[in-house]
PDB file of C-alpha atoms and ligand atoms in Angstrom:
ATOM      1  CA  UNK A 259     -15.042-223.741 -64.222  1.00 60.00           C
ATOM      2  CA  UNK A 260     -16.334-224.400 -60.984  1.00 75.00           C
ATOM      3  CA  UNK A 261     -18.564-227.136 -61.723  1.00 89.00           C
ATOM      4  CA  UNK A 262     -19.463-228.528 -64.776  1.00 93.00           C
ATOM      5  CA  UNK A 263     -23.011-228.594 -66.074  1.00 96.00           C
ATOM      6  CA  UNK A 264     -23.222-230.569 -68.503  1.00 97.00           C
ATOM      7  CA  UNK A 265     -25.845-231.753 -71.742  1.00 98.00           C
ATOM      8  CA  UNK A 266     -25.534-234.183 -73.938  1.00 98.00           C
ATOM      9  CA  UNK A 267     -26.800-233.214 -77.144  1.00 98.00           C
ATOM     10  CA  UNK A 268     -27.699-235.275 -80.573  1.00 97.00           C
ATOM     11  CA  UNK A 269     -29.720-237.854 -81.962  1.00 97.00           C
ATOM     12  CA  UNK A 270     -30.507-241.313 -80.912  1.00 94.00           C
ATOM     13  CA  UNK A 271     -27.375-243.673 -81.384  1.00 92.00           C
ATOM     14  CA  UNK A 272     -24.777-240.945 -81.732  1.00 95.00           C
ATOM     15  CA  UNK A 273     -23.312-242.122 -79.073  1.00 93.00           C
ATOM     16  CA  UNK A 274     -24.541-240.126 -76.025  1.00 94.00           C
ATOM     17  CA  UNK A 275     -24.263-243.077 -73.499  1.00 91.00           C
ATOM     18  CA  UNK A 276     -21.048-244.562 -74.316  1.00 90.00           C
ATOM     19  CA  UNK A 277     -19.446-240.853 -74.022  1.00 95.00           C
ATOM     20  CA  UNK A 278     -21.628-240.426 -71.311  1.00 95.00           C
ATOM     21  CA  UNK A 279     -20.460-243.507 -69.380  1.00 90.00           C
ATOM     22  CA  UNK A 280     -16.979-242.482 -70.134  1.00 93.00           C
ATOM     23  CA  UNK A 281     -17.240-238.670 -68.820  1.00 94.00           C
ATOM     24  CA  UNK A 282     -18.814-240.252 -65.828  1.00 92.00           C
ATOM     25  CA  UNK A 283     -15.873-242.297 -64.656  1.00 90.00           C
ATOM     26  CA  UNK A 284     -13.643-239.595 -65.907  1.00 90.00           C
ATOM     27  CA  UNK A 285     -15.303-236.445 -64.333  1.00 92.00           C
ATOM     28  CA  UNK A 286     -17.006-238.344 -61.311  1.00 92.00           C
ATOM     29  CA  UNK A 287     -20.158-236.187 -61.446  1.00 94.00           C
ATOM     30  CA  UNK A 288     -23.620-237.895 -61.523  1.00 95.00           C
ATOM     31  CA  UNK A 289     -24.711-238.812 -64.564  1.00 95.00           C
ATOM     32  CA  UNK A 290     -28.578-238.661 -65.819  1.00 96.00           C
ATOM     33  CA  UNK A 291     -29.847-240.674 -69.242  1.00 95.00           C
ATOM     34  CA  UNK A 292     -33.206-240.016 -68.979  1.00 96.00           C
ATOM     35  CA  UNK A 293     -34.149-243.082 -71.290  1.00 93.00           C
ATOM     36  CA  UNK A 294     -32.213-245.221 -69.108  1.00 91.00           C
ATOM     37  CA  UNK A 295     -34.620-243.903 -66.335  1.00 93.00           C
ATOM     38  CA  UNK A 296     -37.468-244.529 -68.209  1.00 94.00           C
ATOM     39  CA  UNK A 297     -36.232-247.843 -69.373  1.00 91.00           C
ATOM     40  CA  UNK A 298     -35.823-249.115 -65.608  1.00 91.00           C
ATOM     41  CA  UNK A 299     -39.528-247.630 -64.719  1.00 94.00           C
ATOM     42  CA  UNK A 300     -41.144-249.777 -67.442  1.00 93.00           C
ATOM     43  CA  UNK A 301     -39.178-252.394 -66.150  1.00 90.00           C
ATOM     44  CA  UNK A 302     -40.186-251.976 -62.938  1.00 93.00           C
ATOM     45  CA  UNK A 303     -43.820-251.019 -63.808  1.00 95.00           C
ATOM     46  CA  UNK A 304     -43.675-248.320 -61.467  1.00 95.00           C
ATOM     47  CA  UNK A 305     -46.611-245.073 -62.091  1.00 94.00           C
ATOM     48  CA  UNK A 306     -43.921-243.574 -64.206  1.00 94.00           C
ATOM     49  CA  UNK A 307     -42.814-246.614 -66.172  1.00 95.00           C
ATOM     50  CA  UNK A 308     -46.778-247.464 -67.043  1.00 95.00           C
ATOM     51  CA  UNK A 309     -47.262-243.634 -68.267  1.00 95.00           C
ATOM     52  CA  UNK A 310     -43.652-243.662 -70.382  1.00 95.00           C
ATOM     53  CA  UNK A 311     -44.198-247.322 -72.048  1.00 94.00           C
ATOM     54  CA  UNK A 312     -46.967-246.512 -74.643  1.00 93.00           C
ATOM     55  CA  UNK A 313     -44.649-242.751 -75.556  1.00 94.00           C
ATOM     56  CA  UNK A 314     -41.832-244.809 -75.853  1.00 92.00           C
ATOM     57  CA  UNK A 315     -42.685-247.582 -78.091  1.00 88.00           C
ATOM     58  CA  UNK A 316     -44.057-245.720 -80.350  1.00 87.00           C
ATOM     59  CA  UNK A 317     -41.028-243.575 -80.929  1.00 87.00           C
ATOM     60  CA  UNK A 318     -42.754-240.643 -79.228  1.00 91.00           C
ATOM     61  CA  UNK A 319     -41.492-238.444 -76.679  1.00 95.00           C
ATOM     62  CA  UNK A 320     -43.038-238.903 -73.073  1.00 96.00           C
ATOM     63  CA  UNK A 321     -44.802-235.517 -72.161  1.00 97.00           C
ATOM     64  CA  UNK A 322     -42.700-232.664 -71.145  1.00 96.00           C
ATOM     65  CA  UNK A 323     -43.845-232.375 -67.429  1.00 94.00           C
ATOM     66  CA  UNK A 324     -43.411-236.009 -66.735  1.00 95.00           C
ATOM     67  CA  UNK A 325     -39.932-235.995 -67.100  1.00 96.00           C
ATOM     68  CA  UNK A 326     -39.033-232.382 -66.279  1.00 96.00           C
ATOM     69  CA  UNK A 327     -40.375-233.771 -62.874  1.00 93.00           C
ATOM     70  CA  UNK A 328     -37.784-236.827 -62.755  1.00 93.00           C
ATOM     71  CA  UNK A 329     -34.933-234.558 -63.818  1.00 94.00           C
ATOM     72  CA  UNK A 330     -35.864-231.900 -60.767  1.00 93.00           C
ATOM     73  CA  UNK A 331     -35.504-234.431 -58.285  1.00 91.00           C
ATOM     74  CA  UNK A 332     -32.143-235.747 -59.340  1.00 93.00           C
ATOM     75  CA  UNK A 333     -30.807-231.855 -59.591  1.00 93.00           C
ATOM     76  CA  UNK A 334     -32.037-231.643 -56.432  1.00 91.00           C
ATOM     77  CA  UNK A 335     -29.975-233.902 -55.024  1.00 92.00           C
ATOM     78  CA  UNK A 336     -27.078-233.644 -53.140  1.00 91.00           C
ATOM     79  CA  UNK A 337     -24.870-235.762 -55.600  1.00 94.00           C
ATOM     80  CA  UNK A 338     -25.371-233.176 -58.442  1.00 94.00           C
ATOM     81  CA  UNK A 339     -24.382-230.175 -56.014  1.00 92.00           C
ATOM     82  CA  UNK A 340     -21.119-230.202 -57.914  1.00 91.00           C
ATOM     83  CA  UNK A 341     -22.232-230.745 -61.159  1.00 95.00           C
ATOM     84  CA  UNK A 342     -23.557-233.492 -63.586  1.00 96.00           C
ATOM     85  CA  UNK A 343     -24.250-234.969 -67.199  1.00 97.00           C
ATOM     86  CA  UNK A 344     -27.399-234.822 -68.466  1.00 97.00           C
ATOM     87  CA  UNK A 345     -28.434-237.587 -71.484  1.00 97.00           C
ATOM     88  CA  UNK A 346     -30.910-237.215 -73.045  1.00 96.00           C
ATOM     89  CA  UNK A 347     -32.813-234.387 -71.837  1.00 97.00           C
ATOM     90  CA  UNK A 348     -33.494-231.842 -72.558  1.00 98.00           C
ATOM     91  CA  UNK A 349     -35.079-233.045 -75.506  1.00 97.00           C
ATOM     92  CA  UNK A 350     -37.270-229.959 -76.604  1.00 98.00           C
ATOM     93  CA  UNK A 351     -37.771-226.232 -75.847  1.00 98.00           C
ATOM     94  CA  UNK A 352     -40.222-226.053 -72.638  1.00 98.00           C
ATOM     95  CA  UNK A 353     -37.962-228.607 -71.230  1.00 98.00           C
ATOM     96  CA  UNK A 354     -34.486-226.685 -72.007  1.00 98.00           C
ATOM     97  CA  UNK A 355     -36.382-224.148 -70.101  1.00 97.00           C
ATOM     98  CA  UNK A 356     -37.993-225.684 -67.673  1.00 97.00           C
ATOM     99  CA  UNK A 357     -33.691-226.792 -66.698  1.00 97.00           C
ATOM    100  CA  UNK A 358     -32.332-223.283 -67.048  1.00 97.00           C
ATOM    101  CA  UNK A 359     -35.379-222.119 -64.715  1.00 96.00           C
ATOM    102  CA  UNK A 360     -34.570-224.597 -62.066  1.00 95.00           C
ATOM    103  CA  UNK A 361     -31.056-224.150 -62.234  1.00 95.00           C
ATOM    104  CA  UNK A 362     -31.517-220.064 -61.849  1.00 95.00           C
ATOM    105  CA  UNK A 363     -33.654-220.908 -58.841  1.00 93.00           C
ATOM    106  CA  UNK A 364     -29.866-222.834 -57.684  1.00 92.00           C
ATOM    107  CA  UNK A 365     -28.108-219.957 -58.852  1.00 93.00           C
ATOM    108  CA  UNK A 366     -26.608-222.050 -61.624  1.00 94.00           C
ATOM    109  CA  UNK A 367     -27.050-222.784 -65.073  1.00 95.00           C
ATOM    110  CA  UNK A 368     -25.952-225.068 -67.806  1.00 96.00           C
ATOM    111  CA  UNK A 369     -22.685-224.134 -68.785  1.00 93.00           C
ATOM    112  CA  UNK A 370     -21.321-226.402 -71.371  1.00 95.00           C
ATOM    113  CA  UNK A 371     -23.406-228.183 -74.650  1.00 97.00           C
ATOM    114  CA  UNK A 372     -21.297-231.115 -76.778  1.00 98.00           C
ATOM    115  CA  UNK A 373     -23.796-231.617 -79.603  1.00 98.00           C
ATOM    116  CA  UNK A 374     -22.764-235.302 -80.953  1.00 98.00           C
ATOM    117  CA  UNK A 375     -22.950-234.596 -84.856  1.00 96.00           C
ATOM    118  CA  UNK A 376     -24.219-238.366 -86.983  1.00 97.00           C
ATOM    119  CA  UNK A 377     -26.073-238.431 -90.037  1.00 96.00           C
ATOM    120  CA  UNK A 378     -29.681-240.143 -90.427  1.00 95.00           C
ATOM    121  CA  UNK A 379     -27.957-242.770 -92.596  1.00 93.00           C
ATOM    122  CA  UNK A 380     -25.571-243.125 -89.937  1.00 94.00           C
ATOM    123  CA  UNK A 381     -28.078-243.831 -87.222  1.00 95.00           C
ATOM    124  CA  UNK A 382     -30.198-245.937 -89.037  1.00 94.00           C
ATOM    125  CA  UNK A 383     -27.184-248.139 -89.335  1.00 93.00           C
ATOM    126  CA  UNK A 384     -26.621-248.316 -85.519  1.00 92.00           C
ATOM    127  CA  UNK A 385     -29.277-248.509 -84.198  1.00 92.00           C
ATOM    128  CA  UNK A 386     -30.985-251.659 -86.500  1.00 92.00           C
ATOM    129  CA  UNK A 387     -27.593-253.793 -85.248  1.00 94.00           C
ATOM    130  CA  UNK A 388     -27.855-252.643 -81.858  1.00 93.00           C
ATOM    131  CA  UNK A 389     -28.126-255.299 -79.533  1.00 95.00           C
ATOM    132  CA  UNK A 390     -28.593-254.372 -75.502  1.00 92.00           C
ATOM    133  CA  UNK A 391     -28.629-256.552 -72.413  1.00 92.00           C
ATOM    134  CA  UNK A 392     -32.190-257.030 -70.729  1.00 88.00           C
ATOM    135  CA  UNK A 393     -30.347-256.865 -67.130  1.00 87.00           C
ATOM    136  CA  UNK A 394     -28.154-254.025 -66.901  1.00 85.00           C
ATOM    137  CA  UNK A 395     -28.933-252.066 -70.388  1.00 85.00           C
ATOM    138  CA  UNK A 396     -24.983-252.922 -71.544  1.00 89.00           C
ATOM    139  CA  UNK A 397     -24.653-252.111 -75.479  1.00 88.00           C
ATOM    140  CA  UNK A 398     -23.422-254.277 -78.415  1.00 93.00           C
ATOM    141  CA  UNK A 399     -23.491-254.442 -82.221  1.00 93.00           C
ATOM    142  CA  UNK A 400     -24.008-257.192 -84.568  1.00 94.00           C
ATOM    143  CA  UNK A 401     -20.902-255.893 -86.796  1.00 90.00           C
ATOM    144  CA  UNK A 402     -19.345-252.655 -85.274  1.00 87.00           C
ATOM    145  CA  UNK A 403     -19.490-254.565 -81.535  1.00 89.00           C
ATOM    146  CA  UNK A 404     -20.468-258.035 -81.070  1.00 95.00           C
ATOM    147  CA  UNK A 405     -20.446-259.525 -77.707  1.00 96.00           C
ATOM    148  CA  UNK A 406     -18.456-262.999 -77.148  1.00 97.00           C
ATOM    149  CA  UNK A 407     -21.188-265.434 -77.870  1.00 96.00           C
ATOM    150  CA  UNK A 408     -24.008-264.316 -79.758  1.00 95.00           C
ATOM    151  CA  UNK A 409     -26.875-263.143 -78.424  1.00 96.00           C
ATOM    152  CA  UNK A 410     -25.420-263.319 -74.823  1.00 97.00           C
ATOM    153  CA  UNK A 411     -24.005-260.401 -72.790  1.00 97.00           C
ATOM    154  CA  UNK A 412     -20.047-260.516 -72.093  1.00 96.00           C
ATOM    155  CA  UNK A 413     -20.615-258.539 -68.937  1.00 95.00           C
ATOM    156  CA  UNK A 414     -23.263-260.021 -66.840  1.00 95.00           C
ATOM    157  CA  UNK A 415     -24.380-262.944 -69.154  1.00 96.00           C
ATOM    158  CA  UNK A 416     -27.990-262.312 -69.574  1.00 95.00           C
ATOM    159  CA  UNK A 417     -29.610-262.333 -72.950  1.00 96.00           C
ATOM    160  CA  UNK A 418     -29.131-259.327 -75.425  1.00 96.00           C
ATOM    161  CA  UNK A 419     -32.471-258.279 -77.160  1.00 94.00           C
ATOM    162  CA  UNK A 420     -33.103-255.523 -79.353  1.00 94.00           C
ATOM    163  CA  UNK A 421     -34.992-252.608 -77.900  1.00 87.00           C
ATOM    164  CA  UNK A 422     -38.506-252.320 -78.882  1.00 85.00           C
ATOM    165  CA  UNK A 423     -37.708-248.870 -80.166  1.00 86.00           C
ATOM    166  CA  UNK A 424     -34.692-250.000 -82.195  1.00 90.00           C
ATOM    167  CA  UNK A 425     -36.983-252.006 -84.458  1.00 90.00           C
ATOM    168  CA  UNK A 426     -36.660-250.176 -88.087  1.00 88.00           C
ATOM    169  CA  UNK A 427     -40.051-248.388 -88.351  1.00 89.00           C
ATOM    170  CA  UNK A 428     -39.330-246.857 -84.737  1.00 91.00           C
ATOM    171  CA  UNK A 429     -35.966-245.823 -85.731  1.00 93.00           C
ATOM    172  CA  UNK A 430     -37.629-243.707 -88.487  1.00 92.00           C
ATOM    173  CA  UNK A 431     -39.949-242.029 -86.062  1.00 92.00           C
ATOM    174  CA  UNK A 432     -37.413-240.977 -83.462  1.00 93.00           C
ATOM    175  CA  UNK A 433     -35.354-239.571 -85.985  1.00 95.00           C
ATOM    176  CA  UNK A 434     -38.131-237.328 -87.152  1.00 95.00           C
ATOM    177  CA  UNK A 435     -38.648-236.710 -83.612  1.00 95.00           C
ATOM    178  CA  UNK A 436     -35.377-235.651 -83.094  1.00 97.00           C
ATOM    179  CA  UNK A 437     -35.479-232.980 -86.046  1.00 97.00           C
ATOM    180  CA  UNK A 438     -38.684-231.583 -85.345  1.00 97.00           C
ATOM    181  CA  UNK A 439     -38.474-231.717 -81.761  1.00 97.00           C
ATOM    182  CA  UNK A 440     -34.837-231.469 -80.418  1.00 98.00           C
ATOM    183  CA  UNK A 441     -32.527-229.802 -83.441  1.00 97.00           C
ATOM    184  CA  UNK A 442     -33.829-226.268 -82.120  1.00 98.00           C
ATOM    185  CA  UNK A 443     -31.863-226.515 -78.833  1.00 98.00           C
ATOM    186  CA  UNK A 444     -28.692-226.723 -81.466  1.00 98.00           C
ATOM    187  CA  UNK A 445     -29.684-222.688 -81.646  1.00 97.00           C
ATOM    188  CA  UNK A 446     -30.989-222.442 -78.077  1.00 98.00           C
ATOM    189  CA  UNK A 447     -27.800-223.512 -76.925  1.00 98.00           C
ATOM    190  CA  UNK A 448     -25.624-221.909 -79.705  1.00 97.00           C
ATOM    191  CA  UNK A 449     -27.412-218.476 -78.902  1.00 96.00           C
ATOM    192  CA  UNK A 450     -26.467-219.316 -75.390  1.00 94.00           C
ATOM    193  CA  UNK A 451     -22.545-219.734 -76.173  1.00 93.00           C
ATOM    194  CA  UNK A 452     -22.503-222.556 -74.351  1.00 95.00           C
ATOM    195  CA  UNK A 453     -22.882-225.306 -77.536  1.00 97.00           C
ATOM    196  CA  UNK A 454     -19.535-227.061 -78.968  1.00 97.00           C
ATOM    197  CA  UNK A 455     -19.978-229.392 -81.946  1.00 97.00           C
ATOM    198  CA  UNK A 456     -18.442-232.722 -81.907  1.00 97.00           C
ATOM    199  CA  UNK A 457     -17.985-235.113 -85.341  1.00 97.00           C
ATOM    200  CA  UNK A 458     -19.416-237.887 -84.108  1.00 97.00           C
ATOM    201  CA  UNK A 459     -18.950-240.324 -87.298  1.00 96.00           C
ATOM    202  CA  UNK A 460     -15.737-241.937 -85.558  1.00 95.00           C
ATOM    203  CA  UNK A 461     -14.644-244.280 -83.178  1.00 92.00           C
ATOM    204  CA  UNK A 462     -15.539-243.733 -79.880  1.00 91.00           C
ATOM    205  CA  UNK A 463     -12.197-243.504 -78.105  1.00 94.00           C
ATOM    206  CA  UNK A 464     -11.284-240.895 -80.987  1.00 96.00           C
ATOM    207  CA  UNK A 465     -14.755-239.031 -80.061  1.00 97.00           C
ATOM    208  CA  UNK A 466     -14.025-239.019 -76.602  1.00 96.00           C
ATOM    209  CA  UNK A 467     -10.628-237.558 -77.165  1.00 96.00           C
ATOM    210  CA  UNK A 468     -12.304-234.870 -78.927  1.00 97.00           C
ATOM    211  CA  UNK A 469     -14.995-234.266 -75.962  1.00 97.00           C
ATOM    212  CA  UNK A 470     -11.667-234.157 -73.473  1.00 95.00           C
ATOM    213  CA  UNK A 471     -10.313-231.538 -75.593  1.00 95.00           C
ATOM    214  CA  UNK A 472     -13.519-229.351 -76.173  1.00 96.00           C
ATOM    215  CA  UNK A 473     -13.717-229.890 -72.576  1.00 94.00           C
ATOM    216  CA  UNK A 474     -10.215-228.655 -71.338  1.00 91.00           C
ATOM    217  CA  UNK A 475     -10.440-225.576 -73.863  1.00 89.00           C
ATOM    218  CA  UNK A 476     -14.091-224.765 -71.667  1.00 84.00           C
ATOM    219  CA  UNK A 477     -12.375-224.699 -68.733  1.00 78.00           C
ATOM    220  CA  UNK A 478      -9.188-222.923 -69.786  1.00 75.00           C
ATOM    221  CA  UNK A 479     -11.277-220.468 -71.233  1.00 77.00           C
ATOM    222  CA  UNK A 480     -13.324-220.068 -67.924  1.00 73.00           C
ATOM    223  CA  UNK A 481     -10.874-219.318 -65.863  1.00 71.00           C
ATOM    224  CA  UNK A 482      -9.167-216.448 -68.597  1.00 69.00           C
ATOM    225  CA  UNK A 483     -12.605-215.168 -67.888  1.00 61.00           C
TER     226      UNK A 483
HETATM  227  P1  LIG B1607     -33.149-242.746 -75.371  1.00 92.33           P
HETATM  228  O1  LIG B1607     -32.624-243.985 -74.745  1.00 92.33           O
HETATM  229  O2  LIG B1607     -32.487-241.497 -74.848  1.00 92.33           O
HETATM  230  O3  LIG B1607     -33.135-242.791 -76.883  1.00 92.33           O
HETATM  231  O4  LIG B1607     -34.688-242.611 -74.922  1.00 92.33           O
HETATM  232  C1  LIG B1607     -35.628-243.608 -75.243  1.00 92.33           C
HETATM  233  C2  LIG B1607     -37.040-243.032 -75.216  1.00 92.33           C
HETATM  234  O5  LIG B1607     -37.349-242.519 -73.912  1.00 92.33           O
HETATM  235  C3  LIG B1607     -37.289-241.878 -76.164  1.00 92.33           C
HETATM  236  O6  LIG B1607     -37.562-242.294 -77.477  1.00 92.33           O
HETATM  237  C4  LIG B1607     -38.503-241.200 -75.496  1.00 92.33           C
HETATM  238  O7  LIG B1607     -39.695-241.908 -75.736  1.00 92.33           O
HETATM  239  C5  LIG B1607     -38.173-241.349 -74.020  1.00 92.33           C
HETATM  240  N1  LIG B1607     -37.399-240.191 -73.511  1.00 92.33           N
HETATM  241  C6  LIG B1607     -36.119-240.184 -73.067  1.00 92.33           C
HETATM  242  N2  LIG B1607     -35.737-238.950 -72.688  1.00 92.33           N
HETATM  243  C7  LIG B1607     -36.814-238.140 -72.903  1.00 92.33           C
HETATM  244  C8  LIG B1607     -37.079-236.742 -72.733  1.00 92.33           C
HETATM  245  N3  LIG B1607     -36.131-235.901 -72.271  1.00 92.33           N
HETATM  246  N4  LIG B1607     -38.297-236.278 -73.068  1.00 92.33           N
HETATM  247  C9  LIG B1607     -39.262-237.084 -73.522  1.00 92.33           C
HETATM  248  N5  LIG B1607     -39.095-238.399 -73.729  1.00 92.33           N
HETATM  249  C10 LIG B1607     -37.888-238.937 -73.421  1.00 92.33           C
END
């Protein structure tokens, strides 16, 4: 495989960023978590962060062409010439196509899918002890992760909060979000041969073992090609 085009596929708290984060160091491509983005335009009550806020706190999806737009630019750029991770996005048809349309126009396209496999229960249970720093978005857990001294990040020291869309009632809505909405690119992507199923019910280092594997076997099988 020449470059790696990767997608990050699965629900909300299966994991995407920590694997994410990891593949990033690991593969050294640019890597793209589109609530992340979002996150630091709110923050920064930039024209973007004031149209995403109300979408987002809701447990609603921000519309389609407001962040296909965001995720042009950053293919655009010369860092993700190479190849890059994508988190996060696409998150529903016209946007899966709105990527494979803008990579065609680069003579590219996606070529590798790791759909993150957790149950709802699963979820629920993450993301209500999820705890996240205000500064730099660093992630703990009340049980499964807890930082040093409560309430306090071990990294940069600023105080951990829990995200206005981690509240309980906004958990429930992003799940349903996430079946209605994003569980068809599971077939987009499948039809596409590009999607590879990881069980994401683990420990991370043991799910990123599994995502080095899945990966390697891509590539092997690329170049029998
Ligand atoms: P995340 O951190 O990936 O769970 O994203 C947090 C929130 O940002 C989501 O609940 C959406 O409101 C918004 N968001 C992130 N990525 C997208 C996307 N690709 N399309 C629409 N909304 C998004």
């Amino acid at each position: 495989m020449t470059e790696l085009n990767l997608v990050l596929l699965g629900p909300p708290g299966s994991g995407k960023g920590t694997q994410g984060e990891r593949l990033q160091e690991d593969l050294r491509l640019p890597y793209y978590a589109t609530g992340d983005i979002l996150r630091a335009a709110v923050r920064d009550e930039t024209e973007l962060g004031k149209t995403a806020k109300q979408y987002m706190d809701a447990g609603d999806l921000v519309p389609d062409e407001v962040i296909v737009g965001v995720i042009v630019e950053a293919l655009e750029s010369a860092e993700a010439r190479d190849g890059f991770i994508l988190d996060g996005f696409p998150r529903t048809t016209p946007q899966a196509e709105a990527l494979d349309a803008k990579l065609a126009d680069l003579g590219r396209a996606v070529n590798a899918v790791l759909l993150i496999d957790v149950s709802d229960d699963e979820v629920v249970r993450r993301l209500g002890g999820r705890r996240t720093c205000e500064q730099g978005g660093h992630v703990f857990h009340v049980d499964f992760n807890p930082p040093k001294v409560e309430g306090v990040c071990d990294i940069d020291g600023s105080p951990l909060v829990v995200r206005d869309d981690d509240k309980p009632e906004v958990i429930r809505k992003r799940l349903a979000t996430y079946h209605e909405k994003t569980e068809p690119l599971v077939g987009y992507y499948d039809s596409r041969s590009v999607l590879r199923r990881i069980e994401g019910e683990r420990k991370p280092e043991e799910v990123e073992a599994e995502i080095r594997r899945t990966l390697s076997t891509l590539r092997l099988q690329d170049e029998a090609v």
